[in-house]
Short mmCIF file of C-alpha atoms in Angstrom, two decimals:
data_model
loop_
_atom_site.label_atom_id
_atom_site.label_comp_id
_atom_site.label_asym_id
_atom_site.label_seq_id
_atom_site.Cartn_x
_atom_site.Cartn_y
_atom_site.Cartn_z
CA MET A 1 60.86 74.94 109.24
CA PRO A 2 61.74 78.67 108.93
CA LYS A 3 59.07 81.16 109.80
CA LYS A 4 56.58 81.53 106.96
CA VAL A 5 55.62 85.02 105.82
CA ALA A 6 51.89 84.96 105.23
CA ALA A 7 50.56 86.47 102.05
CA ASN A 8 47.82 85.72 99.58
CA GLN A 9 47.84 85.73 95.78
CA LEU A 10 51.31 87.13 95.21
CA GLU A 11 52.13 89.64 92.49
CA HIS A 12 54.84 89.16 89.88
CA LEU A 13 56.70 92.28 91.04
CA GLN A 14 56.71 90.98 94.60
CA LEU A 15 58.70 87.99 93.47
CA VAL A 16 61.01 90.10 91.32
CA ASN A 17 61.74 92.50 94.21
CA ALA A 18 61.87 89.91 97.00
CA LYS A 19 65.29 89.91 98.67
CA PRO A 20 67.01 86.93 100.30
CA SER A 21 67.92 86.76 103.96
CA GLU A 22 70.31 84.58 105.90
CA LYS A 23 67.60 81.93 106.19
CA GLU A 24 65.08 80.63 103.70
CA THR A 25 62.01 82.82 103.36
CA TYR A 26 58.56 81.44 102.45
CA LEU A 27 55.98 83.52 100.56
CA ASN A 28 52.45 82.09 100.54
CA ASP A 29 50.43 82.35 97.34
CA GLY A 30 47.52 80.38 98.78
CA ALA A 31 45.98 76.96 98.13
CA GLY A 32 49.25 75.21 98.94
CA LEU A 33 51.54 77.17 96.61
CA TRP A 34 54.61 78.71 98.21
CA VAL A 35 57.66 80.57 96.93
CA VAL A 36 60.85 79.65 98.77
CA ILE A 37 63.58 82.30 98.63
CA HIS A 38 66.94 80.70 99.37
CA ALA A 39 69.85 82.46 101.03
CA ASP A 40 71.71 82.62 97.71
CA GLY A 41 68.80 84.53 96.11
CA ALA A 42 67.27 81.59 94.16
CA LYS A 43 63.46 81.58 94.15
CA ARG A 44 61.68 78.27 93.86
CA PHE A 45 58.01 77.28 93.77
CA GLN A 46 56.85 74.57 96.18
CA TYR A 47 53.49 72.86 96.43
CA GLN A 48 52.45 71.70 99.92
CA PHE A 49 49.57 69.29 100.33
CA SER A 50 47.96 66.69 102.56
CA VAL A 51 46.72 63.37 101.24
CA LEU A 52 45.17 60.60 103.32
CA GLY A 53 46.25 62.40 106.49
CA LYS A 54 49.89 62.69 105.48
CA ARG A 55 51.60 65.98 104.65
CA GLY A 56 53.79 66.27 101.60
CA LYS A 57 55.57 68.80 99.45
CA MET A 58 57.11 68.92 95.98
CA TRP A 59 59.18 71.35 93.96
CA LEU A 60 57.60 72.85 90.83
CA GLY A 61 60.52 74.81 89.40
CA TYR A 62 62.50 78.02 89.66
CA PHE A 63 61.24 81.57 89.17
CA PRO A 64 61.41 83.25 86.66
CA ALA A 65 62.04 80.20 84.43
CA ILE A 66 58.53 79.23 85.52
CA SER A 67 56.16 82.17 85.81
CA LEU A 68 53.74 82.69 88.68
CA ALA A 69 50.81 81.84 86.38
CA GLU A 70 52.49 78.59 85.26
CA ALA A 71 53.21 77.62 88.87
CA ARG A 72 49.55 78.15 89.78
CA GLN A 73 48.49 75.96 86.88
CA LEU A 74 50.81 73.20 88.05
CA ARG A 75 49.46 73.60 91.60
CA ASP A 76 45.88 73.23 90.36
CA GLU A 77 46.80 70.10 88.36
CA HIS A 78 48.42 68.51 91.40
CA ALA A 79 45.53 69.60 93.64
CA ALA A 80 43.13 67.73 91.36
CA ILE A 81 45.24 64.57 91.86
CA VAL A 82 45.18 65.13 95.65
CA LYS A 83 41.38 65.36 95.53
CA GLN A 84 41.34 61.86 94.07
CA GLY A 85 43.28 60.61 97.11
CA GLN A 86 46.54 60.19 95.24
CA ASP A 87 50.03 61.47 95.96
CA PRO A 88 51.03 63.83 93.10
CA ARG A 89 54.71 62.98 93.57
CA ILE A 90 54.02 59.34 92.73
CA ALA A 91 51.76 60.39 89.85
CA ARG A 92 54.58 62.55 88.44
CA LYS A 93 57.07 59.67 88.64
CA ILE A 94 54.63 57.37 86.85
CA GLU A 95 54.09 60.00 84.16
CA LYS A 96 57.85 60.38 83.62
CA ILE A 97 58.29 56.62 83.34
CA THR A 98 55.40 56.42 80.89
CA GLN A 99 56.79 59.27 78.82
CA ALA A 100 60.22 57.66 78.75
CA ALA A 101 58.73 54.32 77.72
CA THR A 102 56.68 56.00 75.00
CA ALA A 103 59.70 57.92 73.73
CA ALA A 104 61.69 54.67 73.57
CA THR A 105 59.06 53.07 71.36
CA THR A 106 58.51 55.83 68.83
CA PHE A 107 59.44 54.99 65.26
CA GLU A 108 62.45 57.30 65.39
CA ALA A 109 63.77 55.80 68.64
CA VAL A 110 63.43 52.24 67.35
CA ALA A 111 64.90 53.21 63.97
CA ARG A 112 67.96 54.76 65.61
CA GLU A 113 68.38 51.68 67.81
CA TRP A 114 68.15 49.40 64.74
CA HIS A 115 70.62 51.63 62.88
CA THR A 116 73.15 51.49 65.73
CA LYS A 117 72.99 47.70 65.85
CA LYS A 118 73.51 47.42 62.09
CA LEU A 119 76.38 49.93 61.78
CA ASN A 120 79.16 47.34 62.01
CA SER A 121 77.79 45.50 58.98
CA TRP A 122 77.83 48.65 56.80
CA SER A 123 80.52 50.97 55.56
CA GLU A 124 80.59 54.35 57.29
CA ASP A 125 79.28 56.11 54.18
CA HIS A 126 76.43 53.64 53.70
CA GLY A 127 75.37 53.86 57.35
CA LYS A 128 75.39 57.65 57.15
CA LYS A 129 73.26 57.64 53.98
CA ILE A 130 70.68 55.33 55.55
CA MET A 131 70.20 57.56 58.59
CA GLU A 132 70.10 60.71 56.47
CA SER A 133 67.39 59.18 54.28
CA LEU A 134 65.26 58.24 57.31
CA VAL A 135 65.68 61.71 58.82
CA ALA A 136 64.67 63.36 55.54
CA ASP A 137 61.82 61.11 54.42
CA ALA A 138 60.53 58.90 57.25
CA PHE A 139 60.88 60.79 60.53
CA PRO A 140 58.86 63.89 59.55
CA ILE A 141 55.66 61.79 59.37
CA LEU A 142 56.39 58.65 61.38
CA GLY A 143 59.17 59.74 63.76
CA ASN A 144 57.15 60.71 66.85
CA MET A 145 54.50 58.02 66.48
CA PRO A 146 54.48 54.96 68.77
CA ILE A 147 55.74 52.22 66.51
CA ALA A 148 52.86 49.93 67.46
CA ASP A 149 50.40 52.51 66.04
CA ILE A 150 52.00 52.67 62.58
CA ASN A 151 49.82 51.02 59.95
CA SER A 152 49.94 50.44 56.21
CA PRO A 153 48.02 53.62 55.22
CA LEU A 154 50.48 55.78 57.19
CA VAL A 155 53.48 54.09 55.59
CA LEU A 156 51.89 54.38 52.16
CA MET A 157 51.23 58.10 52.72
CA THR A 158 54.90 58.54 53.64
CA ILE A 159 56.11 56.70 50.55
CA LYS A 160 53.66 58.34 48.14
CA LYS A 161 54.86 61.75 49.31
CA ILE A 162 58.36 60.76 48.16
CA GLU A 163 57.04 59.40 44.86
CA ALA A 164 55.17 62.67 44.25
CA ARG A 165 58.45 64.54 43.85
CA GLY A 166 59.61 62.01 41.26
CA ALA A 167 62.03 60.15 43.54
CA VAL A 168 60.78 56.67 42.65
CA GLU A 169 63.94 54.77 43.60
CA THR A 170 64.22 56.68 46.86
CA ALA A 171 60.63 55.70 47.67
CA GLN A 172 61.53 52.04 47.15
CA ARG A 173 64.59 52.31 49.40
CA ILE A 174 62.72 54.13 52.17
CA LEU A 175 59.98 51.49 52.10
CA GLN A 176 62.62 48.77 52.49
CA ARG A 177 64.24 50.62 55.40
CA ILE A 178 60.93 51.27 57.15
CA GLY A 179 60.20 47.56 56.74
CA ALA A 180 63.56 46.64 58.27
CA VAL A 181 62.83 48.87 61.28
CA MET A 182 59.34 47.40 61.69
CA ARG A 183 60.67 43.83 61.57
CA TYR A 184 63.29 44.76 64.17
CA ALA A 185 60.47 46.15 66.34
CA MET A 186 58.62 42.84 65.95
CA GLN A 187 61.72 40.90 66.98
CA THR A 188 62.15 43.09 70.08
CA GLY A 189 58.50 42.85 71.12
CA ARG A 190 57.38 46.40 70.37
CA THR A 191 54.90 45.74 67.60
CA LEU A 192 53.02 42.75 66.23
CA THR A 193 52.99 43.33 62.48
CA ASP A 194 55.02 44.73 59.61
CA PRO A 195 52.77 47.26 57.83
CA THR A 196 55.11 47.41 54.83
CA TYR A 197 54.16 43.87 53.78
CA LYS A 198 53.17 43.86 50.10
CA LEU A 199 53.16 47.68 49.89
CA ALA A 200 55.88 47.51 47.25
CA GLU A 201 53.19 46.29 44.83
CA THR A 202 51.43 49.66 45.11
CA LEU A 203 54.47 51.74 44.19
CA THR A 204 55.58 52.94 40.80
CA ALA A 205 58.17 50.54 39.43
CA PRO A 206 61.53 52.27 38.99
CA LYS A 207 63.18 52.21 35.61
CA VAL A 208 65.36 49.13 35.34
CA VAL A 209 69.00 50.10 35.18
CA HIS A 210 71.11 47.31 33.75
CA ARG A 211 74.46 47.12 35.47
CA PRO A 212 77.24 47.11 32.87
CA ALA A 213 79.16 43.87 32.38
CA MET A 214 82.07 43.27 30.02
CA PRO A 215 81.76 40.62 27.30
CA ARG A 216 83.81 37.46 27.79
CA LYS A 217 86.20 38.46 25.00
CA GLU A 218 87.29 41.41 27.15
CA LEU A 219 88.65 39.21 29.96
CA PRO A 220 92.29 39.00 28.72
CA GLU A 221 92.48 42.80 28.49
CA TYR A 222 90.79 43.15 31.89
CA TYR A 223 93.36 40.92 33.57
CA ARG A 224 96.20 42.74 31.79
CA ARG A 225 94.92 46.04 33.19
CA LEU A 226 94.31 44.55 36.65
CA ALA A 227 97.93 43.33 36.80
CA ALA A 228 99.27 46.71 35.65
CA GLU A 229 97.09 49.01 37.76
CA PRO A 230 98.80 50.07 41.06
CA LEU A 231 95.81 49.31 43.29
CA HIS A 232 95.90 48.72 47.03
CA PRO A 233 96.58 44.96 47.56
CA LEU A 234 93.30 44.57 49.50
CA THR A 235 91.33 46.10 46.62
CA LYS A 236 93.07 43.93 44.05
CA ASN A 237 92.38 40.79 46.11
CA ALA A 238 88.76 41.84 46.52
CA LEU A 239 88.34 42.10 42.74
CA GLU A 240 90.01 38.72 42.30
CA LEU A 241 87.74 37.00 44.83
CA LEU A 242 84.66 38.78 43.51
CA ALA A 243 85.35 37.39 40.04
CA TYR A 244 86.03 33.86 41.31
CA THR A 245 82.89 33.72 43.49
CA PHE A 246 80.52 36.08 41.57
CA VAL A 247 78.64 36.93 44.79
CA ARG A 248 76.97 40.30 45.17
CA PRO A 249 79.50 43.06 45.93
CA GLY A 250 77.90 43.79 49.31
CA GLU A 251 78.17 40.13 50.29
CA LEU A 252 81.89 40.18 49.52
CA ARG A 253 82.58 43.48 51.30
CA GLY A 254 80.80 42.26 54.44
CA ALA A 255 82.51 38.86 54.47
CA LYS A 256 83.84 37.81 57.89
CA TRP A 257 86.48 35.19 58.59
CA GLU A 258 84.06 33.24 60.76
CA GLU A 259 81.93 32.49 57.66
CA PHE A 260 84.65 30.41 55.99
CA ASP A 261 85.12 26.67 56.48
CA PHE A 262 88.55 25.99 55.02
CA GLU A 263 88.40 22.25 55.66
CA GLU A 264 85.22 21.94 53.58
CA ALA A 265 86.33 24.69 51.18
CA GLU A 266 83.03 26.53 51.67
CA TRP A 267 81.98 30.09 52.31
CA ARG A 268 78.71 30.03 54.26
CA ILE A 269 77.00 33.41 54.04
CA PRO A 270 74.31 33.85 56.74
CA ALA A 271 70.74 34.69 55.76
CA GLU A 272 70.81 38.20 57.22
CA ARG A 273 73.54 39.21 54.76
CA MET A 274 71.84 37.80 51.70
CA LYS A 275 69.51 39.80 49.48
CA MET A 276 66.94 36.97 49.50
CA ARG A 277 67.32 36.45 53.27
CA ALA A 278 68.29 32.79 52.87
CA PRO A 279 71.67 31.27 53.80
CA HIS A 280 73.97 30.63 50.87
CA ILE A 281 76.93 28.31 50.33
CA VAL A 282 79.74 29.30 47.98
CA PRO A 283 82.03 26.35 47.14
CA LEU A 284 85.57 27.70 47.06
CA SER A 285 87.84 26.91 44.12
CA ARG A 286 91.55 26.38 44.59
CA GLN A 287 92.11 29.90 43.30
CA ALA A 288 89.62 31.44 45.73
CA LEU A 289 91.28 29.60 48.62
CA ALA A 290 94.67 30.91 47.46
CA VAL A 291 93.37 34.51 47.61
CA LEU A 292 92.01 33.93 51.12
CA ASP A 293 95.25 32.24 52.23
CA ALA A 294 97.15 35.35 51.12
CA LEU A 295 94.85 37.48 53.29
CA ARG A 296 94.72 35.20 56.37
CA PRO A 297 97.90 36.59 58.02
CA HIS A 298 95.99 39.86 58.42
CA SER A 299 92.87 38.22 59.88
CA LYS A 300 93.78 39.08 63.48
CA ARG A 301 93.48 42.78 62.71
CA SER A 302 89.80 42.60 61.78
CA ALA A 303 86.77 40.31 61.77
CA PHE A 304 86.25 41.42 58.15
CA VAL A 305 88.12 39.81 55.29
CA PHE A 306 88.14 43.18 53.52
CA PRO A 307 88.16 45.86 56.23
CA ALA A 308 88.06 49.57 55.53
CA GLN A 309 91.55 51.05 55.32
CA THR A 310 90.70 53.81 57.80
CA ASP A 311 88.81 51.67 60.33
CA HIS A 312 89.38 47.93 60.58
CA GLU A 313 86.15 47.52 62.57
CA LYS A 314 84.14 48.36 59.44
CA PRO A 315 83.96 46.72 56.00
CA MET A 316 85.46 48.10 52.81
CA SER A 317 83.58 51.06 51.35
CA GLU A 318 80.88 50.22 48.82
CA ASN A 319 82.63 52.53 46.33
CA THR A 320 86.13 51.03 46.51
CA MET A 321 85.87 48.31 43.86
CA GLY A 322 83.80 50.47 41.50
CA TYR A 323 86.34 53.26 41.78
CA ALA A 324 89.15 50.80 41.02
CA LEU A 325 87.37 49.55 37.89
CA GLY A 326 86.92 53.16 36.81
CA ARG A 327 90.66 53.77 37.18
CA MET A 328 91.25 50.74 34.96
CA GLY A 329 89.09 52.33 32.24
CA TYR A 330 85.91 50.34 32.81
CA LYS A 331 83.53 53.10 33.81
CA ASP A 332 80.14 52.37 32.15
CA ILE A 333 81.66 49.18 30.71
CA HIS A 334 81.94 46.92 33.74
CA CYS A 335 80.93 47.27 37.40
CA PRO A 336 81.48 45.01 40.44
CA HIS A 337 78.01 43.51 40.04
CA GLY A 338 78.86 42.77 36.41
CA PHE A 339 80.82 39.64 37.37
CA ARG A 340 77.49 37.98 38.14
CA SER A 341 76.12 38.73 34.69
CA LEU A 342 79.38 37.69 33.06
CA ALA A 343 79.49 34.38 34.95
CA SER A 344 75.84 33.65 34.18
CA THR A 345 76.35 34.36 30.48
CA VAL A 346 79.51 32.27 30.11
CA LEU A 347 78.27 29.33 32.18
CA ASN A 348 75.00 29.17 30.28
CA GLU A 349 76.79 29.43 26.95
CA GLU A 350 79.13 26.62 28.04
CA GLY A 351 76.14 24.37 28.66
CA PHE A 352 76.07 24.13 32.45
CA ASP A 353 72.72 23.17 34.00
CA ALA A 354 70.59 26.33 34.35
CA ASP A 355 69.27 25.22 37.77
CA VAL A 356 72.82 24.79 39.08
CA ILE A 357 73.79 28.24 37.80
CA GLU A 358 70.69 29.90 39.32
CA ARG A 359 71.31 28.18 42.63
CA GLN A 360 74.90 29.39 42.71
CA LEU A 361 73.77 32.92 41.84
CA ALA A 362 71.39 32.69 44.86
CA HIS A 363 68.48 33.94 42.81
CA ALA A 364 65.02 33.74 44.36
CA GLU A 365 63.02 30.57 43.74
CA LYS A 366 59.30 31.32 43.92
CA ASN A 367 58.32 27.68 44.35
CA LYS A 368 59.07 26.89 48.02
CA VAL A 369 59.25 23.13 47.53
CA ARG A 370 61.60 23.59 44.60
CA ALA A 371 63.66 26.10 46.61
CA ALA A 372 64.10 23.61 49.46
CA TYR A 373 65.14 20.96 46.94
CA HIS A 374 67.69 23.29 45.42
CA ARG A 375 69.23 24.03 48.81
CA ALA A 376 69.64 20.32 49.45
CA GLN A 377 70.93 19.41 45.97
CA TYR A 378 73.48 20.50 43.42
CA LEU A 379 76.33 21.10 45.87
CA LYS A 380 78.56 18.58 44.07
CA GLU A 381 77.66 20.12 40.70
CA ARG A 382 78.25 23.61 42.05
CA ARG A 383 81.73 22.66 43.28
CA ALA A 384 82.63 21.49 39.80
CA LEU A 385 81.07 24.59 38.26
CA MET A 386 83.00 26.97 40.55
CA GLN A 387 86.30 25.21 39.85
CA TRP A 388 85.68 25.29 36.10
CA TRP A 389 84.83 28.99 36.32
CA ALA A 390 88.02 29.78 38.25
CA ASP A 391 90.09 27.79 35.74
CA TYR A 392 88.36 29.61 32.90
CA LEU A 393 89.20 33.01 34.42
CA ASP A 394 92.80 31.97 34.98
CA SER A 395 93.05 30.89 31.34
CA LYS A 396 92.38 34.53 30.36
CA LYS A 397 95.23 35.91 32.43
CA PRO A 398 98.48 37.00 30.73
CA GLY A 399 100.90 34.13 30.07
CA VAL A 400 98.39 31.34 30.82
CA ASN A 401 97.52 28.88 28.03
CA VAL A 402 95.38 26.36 29.92
CA VAL A 403 91.95 25.49 28.51
CA PRO A 404 89.53 24.45 31.30
CA LEU A 405 87.92 21.04 30.76
CA ASN A 406 84.13 21.07 31.13
CA LEU A 407 82.76 17.67 32.18
CA ASN A 408 79.46 19.11 33.37
CA LYS A 409 77.81 20.30 30.19
CA VAL A 410 74.17 19.41 29.78
CA ALA A 411 73.85 16.96 26.91
#
């Protein structure tokens, strides 16, 4: 070791004015704190100690990024650890590991991890909006908290703060997203409970906005406009399949080829993509299969049936079909979700069994026994219903004069 220059309780100016030499120079501040002046002029604090008969040393940082007073404080903290018979280098490593583990389990860290894993199932715009909403309304209160420490009162305080500014619908969405993050944390072993459970009951109910749906008499004009409008073929096919299947728009946009069983003529939507978090079967009519057959040559380009035009690894934008309907003159008259209302209205008016219709709409069934029964039954009736519906839609297209035969009316 180079010769040490003895000194005691150094002054700030001494360190500022200290000049390097060809070899490292050591300035002693006392009680184990040294300043090492390197040949290149860098000045670094070092703590030297002895624990259990073994000598050790550790770097504390560079001067002047760390002041002399700060270095002494660090020395005193490490000296206290030495007094307990522990090596401060090991203690520092343990502290860093603990801090890293804590940082990885904060609400913000888990939320960002959840968001990254979900990105492929969202459009780019939707994924961006979700993260922006969490940054604005969830992270300021919950972000730095260990996720296991988050409880219902904290979540409620976060949501009520949003409600207080009159953003009732935003409060509902943030609660849903916090709940999704908490359930992901449960699945990955970082918390035991979901504190958002039943909190929705405490929030102000948002005003119900009825999504516009065209009346059945408008269908011939709708199909005339659809045929005439120069839409992108993928958008036009999406509108066709949405009408034939009357699933929720998000379920259609996120459809993947692996969900379709062409031999059984079924579209099997997994629970995680359904609003009610239960798997759903959509019997495919001949017309729906024809739309999918037209798209299948492009299936190798993307896992999605309707990929985004700019990035085939992501689904179609949530605004695409709505924008197309607006171009066709249906703004405030009919929206993508409106096909569900239209199908429900027509099928009920035509006398189809209400239970069969509700099951095909994948509406929630509060009675669990009845819900299980519905999942097991009605598939034959639903196949007939979906084929009748597709035939009915085709009968409204220009140049078609076929009247669909309904053999499934309730007497």
